[in-house]
Amino acid sequence: MRRAIIAPLALAAALLCAAPASALPAGTENGWEPAPSAPWDVPAGARCDFPVHGEPVVDEVVRRVLDTHPDGSAKRVAYQGDLVVRVTNTGTGAFHDADASGTAVVEYRADGSQFWSVLGPVLVGVGEGGGNVPRGLHIVDGVYTLEIDSLGHKTVNMAYGTRDDLCARIG
């Protein structure tokens, strides 16, 4: 079991540290640039049984392009930094400040699908029938991958970790 956890950690560390100079965006410090998160809203029933608003209260996320597609668009991007999202039940005002400060390497594929290799917590929203986890808003924390197909279906494959149901926290 220990070897199964160490290998993904070593792979993620290698992916985060290795980037060809040609893939670095111009004018950024060591290739890292801010990657701010926008506020968002989802209606009742889309993720939780009630309407939800999400807004970063701490957002120090940066990204580094590691590889590009032939057209110059980002193919493989590393993300890191502190991110705390206030998730609010807009019907009652109940909220939870969710730590989503995980580190990820995301592969953006030509067909619109994505493959994430993740260490630590990330906020994952899933619609009804839209993934291998239940409909909801979840903080997935640990060592895992997240596959998002071209239609938006999400598959979380945990090597080690937990899932926190934010709808239950603010419901």
mmCIF file of C-alpha atoms in Angstrom:
data_model
loop_
_atom_site.group_PDB
_atom_site.id
_atom_site.type_symbol
_atom_site.label_atom_id
_atom_site.label_comp_id
_atom_site.label_asym_id
_atom_site.label_seq_id
_atom_site.Cartn_x
_atom_site.Cartn_y
_atom_site.Cartn_z
ATOM 1 C CA MET A 1 0.000 0.000 0.000
ATOM 2 C CA ARG A 2 2.783 2.447 0.873
ATOM 3 C CA ARG A 3 4.417 2.008 -2.550
ATOM 4 C CA ALA A 4 1.069 2.765 -4.265
ATOM 5 C CA ILE A 5 0.944 6.179 -2.546
ATOM 6 C CA ILE A 6 4.613 7.123 -2.978
ATOM 7 C CA ALA A 7 4.677 6.513 -6.742
ATOM 8 C CA PRO A 8 1.898 9.050 -7.546
ATOM 9 C CA LEU A 9 3.528 11.591 -5.215
ATOM 10 C CA ALA A 10 6.871 11.217 -6.958
ATOM 11 C CA LEU A 11 5.199 11.433 -10.370
ATOM 12 C CA ALA A 12 3.305 14.594 -9.428
ATOM 13 C CA ALA A 13 6.467 16.193 -8.031
ATOM 14 C CA ALA A 14 8.334 15.387 -11.228
ATOM 15 C CA LEU A 15 5.516 16.774 -13.369
ATOM 16 C CA LEU A 16 5.373 19.995 -11.365
ATOM 17 C CA CYS A 17 9.097 20.629 -11.587
ATOM 18 C CA ALA A 18 9.754 19.686 -15.204
ATOM 19 C CA ALA A 19 8.766 22.112 -17.936
ATOM 20 C CA PRO A 20 10.578 22.894 -21.154
ATOM 21 C CA ALA A 21 11.552 26.552 -21.418
ATOM 22 C CA SER A 22 9.576 26.888 -24.650
ATOM 23 C CA ALA A 23 6.319 26.118 -22.785
ATOM 24 C CA LEU A 24 6.628 29.020 -20.322
ATOM 25 C CA PRO A 25 4.263 31.953 -20.862
ATOM 26 C CA ALA A 26 6.095 35.171 -21.685
ATOM 27 C CA GLY A 27 6.533 37.662 -18.845
ATOM 28 C CA THR A 28 5.822 35.316 -15.943
ATOM 29 C CA GLU A 29 8.064 34.599 -12.957
ATOM 30 C CA ASN A 30 9.556 31.143 -13.471
ATOM 31 C CA GLY A 31 6.572 30.381 -15.687
ATOM 32 C CA TRP A 32 3.991 30.730 -12.892
ATOM 33 C CA GLU A 33 1.076 33.122 -13.421
ATOM 34 C CA PRO A 34 -2.089 33.900 -11.431
ATOM 35 C CA ALA A 35 -5.073 31.623 -12.120
ATOM 36 C CA PRO A 36 -7.969 33.301 -10.299
ATOM 37 C CA SER A 37 -11.277 31.536 -9.712
ATOM 38 C CA ALA A 38 -14.521 33.313 -10.567
ATOM 39 C CA PRO A 39 -17.605 33.333 -8.320
ATOM 40 C CA TRP A 40 -20.343 30.929 -9.435
ATOM 41 C CA ASP A 41 -23.980 30.076 -8.830
ATOM 42 C CA VAL A 42 -25.937 26.866 -9.367
ATOM 43 C CA PRO A 43 -29.722 26.558 -9.114
ATOM 44 C CA ALA A 44 -31.559 24.258 -6.725
ATOM 45 C CA GLY A 45 -31.325 20.654 -7.875
ATOM 46 C CA ALA A 46 -28.247 21.127 -10.059
ATOM 47 C CA ARG A 47 -25.745 20.120 -7.338
ATOM 48 C CA CYS A 48 -27.591 20.434 -4.004
ATOM 49 C CA ASP A 49 -31.336 20.452 -3.269
ATOM 50 C CA PHE A 50 -31.076 24.234 -2.799
ATOM 51 C CA PRO A 51 -29.450 27.096 -4.723
ATOM 52 C CA VAL A 52 -25.725 27.553 -4.021
ATOM 53 C CA HIS A 53 -23.275 30.428 -4.461
ATOM 54 C CA GLY A 54 -19.515 29.873 -4.414
ATOM 55 C CA GLU A 55 -16.931 32.606 -4.095
ATOM 56 C CA PRO A 56 -13.218 32.525 -3.313
ATOM 57 C CA VAL A 57 -12.314 34.196 -0.001
ATOM 58 C CA VAL A 58 -8.630 33.270 -0.397
ATOM 59 C CA ASP A 59 -7.281 32.830 -3.920
ATOM 60 C CA GLU A 60 -3.540 32.546 -4.388
ATOM 61 C CA VAL A 61 -3.665 29.904 -7.114
ATOM 62 C CA VAL A 62 -1.024 30.065 -9.812
ATOM 63 C CA ARG A 63 -0.567 27.994 -12.935
ATOM 64 C CA ARG A 64 2.359 26.971 -15.086
ATOM 65 C CA VAL A 65 1.964 25.724 -18.639
ATOM 66 C CA LEU A 66 4.092 22.603 -18.995
ATOM 67 C CA ASP A 67 3.214 21.663 -22.572
ATOM 68 C CA THR A 68 1.176 23.095 -25.441
ATOM 69 C CA HIS A 69 -0.845 21.754 -28.360
ATOM 70 C CA PRO A 70 0.453 22.492 -31.899
ATOM 71 C CA ASP A 71 -1.920 25.503 -32.049
ATOM 72 C CA GLY A 72 -0.241 26.982 -28.945
ATOM 73 C CA SER A 73 -3.120 26.327 -26.534
ATOM 74 C CA ALA A 74 -2.330 24.803 -23.149
ATOM 75 C CA LYS A 75 -2.092 21.017 -23.170
ATOM 76 C CA ARG A 76 -0.658 20.238 -19.722
ATOM 77 C CA VAL A 77 -0.866 22.770 -16.882
ATOM 78 C CA ALA A 78 0.236 22.614 -13.233
ATOM 79 C CA TYR A 79 -1.848 24.425 -10.606
ATOM 80 C CA GLN A 80 -0.893 25.183 -6.998
ATOM 81 C CA GLY A 81 -1.639 27.664 -4.234
ATOM 82 C CA ASP A 82 -4.078 28.449 -1.474
ATOM 83 C CA LEU A 83 -7.767 28.472 -2.390
ATOM 84 C CA VAL A 84 -10.630 28.746 0.083
ATOM 85 C CA VAL A 85 -14.120 28.887 -1.420
ATOM 86 C CA ARG A 86 -17.105 30.118 0.591
ATOM 87 C CA VAL A 87 -19.985 27.825 -0.414
ATOM 88 C CA THR A 88 -23.327 29.383 0.572
ATOM 89 C CA ASN A 89 -26.863 27.999 0.651
ATOM 90 C CA THR A 90 -28.517 31.129 -0.787
ATOM 91 C CA GLY A 91 -31.906 30.059 0.568
ATOM 92 C CA THR A 92 -30.822 30.053 4.227
ATOM 93 C CA GLY A 93 -27.507 31.925 4.259
ATOM 94 C CA ALA A 94 -25.693 28.933 5.773
ATOM 95 C CA PHE A 95 -22.138 28.691 4.473
ATOM 96 C CA HIS A 96 -18.933 26.715 4.737
ATOM 97 C CA ASP A 97 -15.429 27.891 3.874
ATOM 98 C CA ALA A 98 -14.010 24.959 1.922
ATOM 99 C CA ASP A 99 -10.261 24.458 1.564
ATOM 100 C CA ALA A 100 -9.633 23.606 -2.092
ATOM 101 C CA SER A 101 -5.862 24.197 -2.000
ATOM 102 C CA GLY A 102 -4.817 21.024 -3.783
ATOM 103 C CA THR A 103 -2.035 20.746 -6.328
ATOM 104 C CA ALA A 104 -2.933 19.386 -9.743
ATOM 105 C CA VAL A 105 -1.511 18.701 -13.159
ATOM 106 C CA VAL A 106 -4.296 18.948 -15.746
ATOM 107 C CA GLU A 107 -4.100 17.595 -19.278
ATOM 108 C CA TYR A 108 -6.457 19.457 -21.625
ATOM 109 C CA ARG A 109 -7.242 17.166 -24.552
ATOM 110 C CA ALA A 110 -8.160 18.178 -28.098
ATOM 111 C CA ASP A 111 -11.673 16.656 -27.760
ATOM 112 C CA GLY A 112 -12.464 18.885 -24.757
ATOM 113 C CA SER A 113 -11.890 16.190 -22.139
ATOM 114 C CA GLN A 114 -9.528 16.651 -19.195
ATOM 115 C CA PHE A 115 -7.367 14.393 -17.032
ATOM 116 C CA TRP A 116 -6.354 15.666 -13.580
ATOM 117 C CA SER A 117 -3.626 14.179 -11.350
ATOM 118 C CA VAL A 118 -4.278 15.639 -7.899
ATOM 119 C CA LEU A 119 -2.647 15.860 -4.459
ATOM 120 C CA GLY A 120 -4.813 17.431 -1.788
ATOM 121 C CA PRO A 121 -8.247 19.003 -1.703
ATOM 122 C CA VAL A 122 -10.139 20.147 -4.798
ATOM 123 C CA LEU A 123 -13.791 21.230 -5.088
ATOM 124 C CA VAL A 124 -15.680 18.924 -7.463
ATOM 125 C CA GLY A 125 -19.265 19.639 -8.525
ATOM 126 C CA VAL A 126 -21.272 16.776 -9.999
ATOM 127 C CA GLY A 127 -24.734 16.873 -11.558
ATOM 128 C CA GLU A 128 -27.301 14.078 -11.392
ATOM 129 C CA GLY A 129 -25.832 11.042 -13.199
ATOM 130 C CA GLY A 130 -22.765 13.125 -14.054
ATOM 131 C CA GLY A 131 -20.087 11.045 -12.413
ATOM 132 C CA ASN A 132 -19.059 8.098 -10.291
ATOM 133 C CA VAL A 133 -19.732 10.155 -7.152
ATOM 134 C CA PRO A 134 -23.223 11.331 -6.190
ATOM 135 C CA ARG A 135 -24.756 14.596 -7.333
ATOM 136 C CA GLY A 136 -23.415 17.372 -5.172
ATOM 137 C CA LEU A 137 -20.515 19.602 -4.271
ATOM 138 C CA HIS A 138 -17.596 17.679 -2.818
ATOM 139 C CA ILE A 139 -14.172 18.446 -1.439
ATOM 140 C CA VAL A 140 -12.147 15.494 -2.663
ATOM 141 C CA ASP A 141 -8.886 15.271 -0.726
ATOM 142 C CA GLY A 142 -5.952 12.903 -1.065
ATOM 143 C CA VAL A 143 -4.077 11.311 -3.955
ATOM 144 C CA TYR A 144 -6.370 10.703 -6.918
ATOM 145 C CA THR A 145 -7.151 11.308 -10.552
ATOM 146 C CA LEU A 146 -10.175 13.051 -12.003
ATOM 147 C CA GLU A 147 -11.238 12.280 -15.553
ATOM 148 C CA ILE A 148 -13.742 14.649 -17.184
ATOM 149 C CA ASP A 149 -14.980 13.377 -20.535
ATOM 150 C CA SER A 150 -15.922 15.642 -23.434
ATOM 151 C CA LEU A 151 -19.562 15.657 -22.237
ATOM 152 C CA GLY A 152 -18.614 16.648 -18.667
ATOM 153 C CA HIS A 153 -19.016 13.230 -16.964
ATOM 154 C CA LYS A 154 -16.588 13.069 -14.010
ATOM 155 C CA THR A 155 -14.789 9.967 -12.758
ATOM 156 C CA VAL A 156 -12.781 10.173 -9.538
ATOM 157 C CA ASN A 157 -10.254 7.368 -8.981
ATOM 158 C CA MET A 158 -8.870 7.494 -5.442
ATOM 159 C CA ALA A 159 -5.465 6.053 -4.571
ATOM 160 C CA TYR A 160 -5.962 7.377 -1.045
ATOM 161 C CA GLY A 161 -8.281 10.021 0.345
ATOM 162 C CA THR A 162 -11.645 11.294 1.470
ATOM 163 C CA ARG A 163 -14.710 13.051 0.123
ATOM 164 C CA ASP A 164 -16.576 15.757 2.076
ATOM 165 C CA ASP A 165 -20.214 16.439 1.083
ATOM 166 C CA LEU A 166 -20.615 20.238 1.136
ATOM 167 C CA CYS A 167 -24.361 20.088 0.426
ATOM 168 C CA ALA A 168 -24.811 18.220 3.726
ATOM 169 C CA ARG A 169 -22.674 20.807 5.535
ATOM 170 C CA ILE A 170 -24.807 23.789 4.450
ATOM 171 C CA GLY A 171 -28.183 22.094 3.883
#
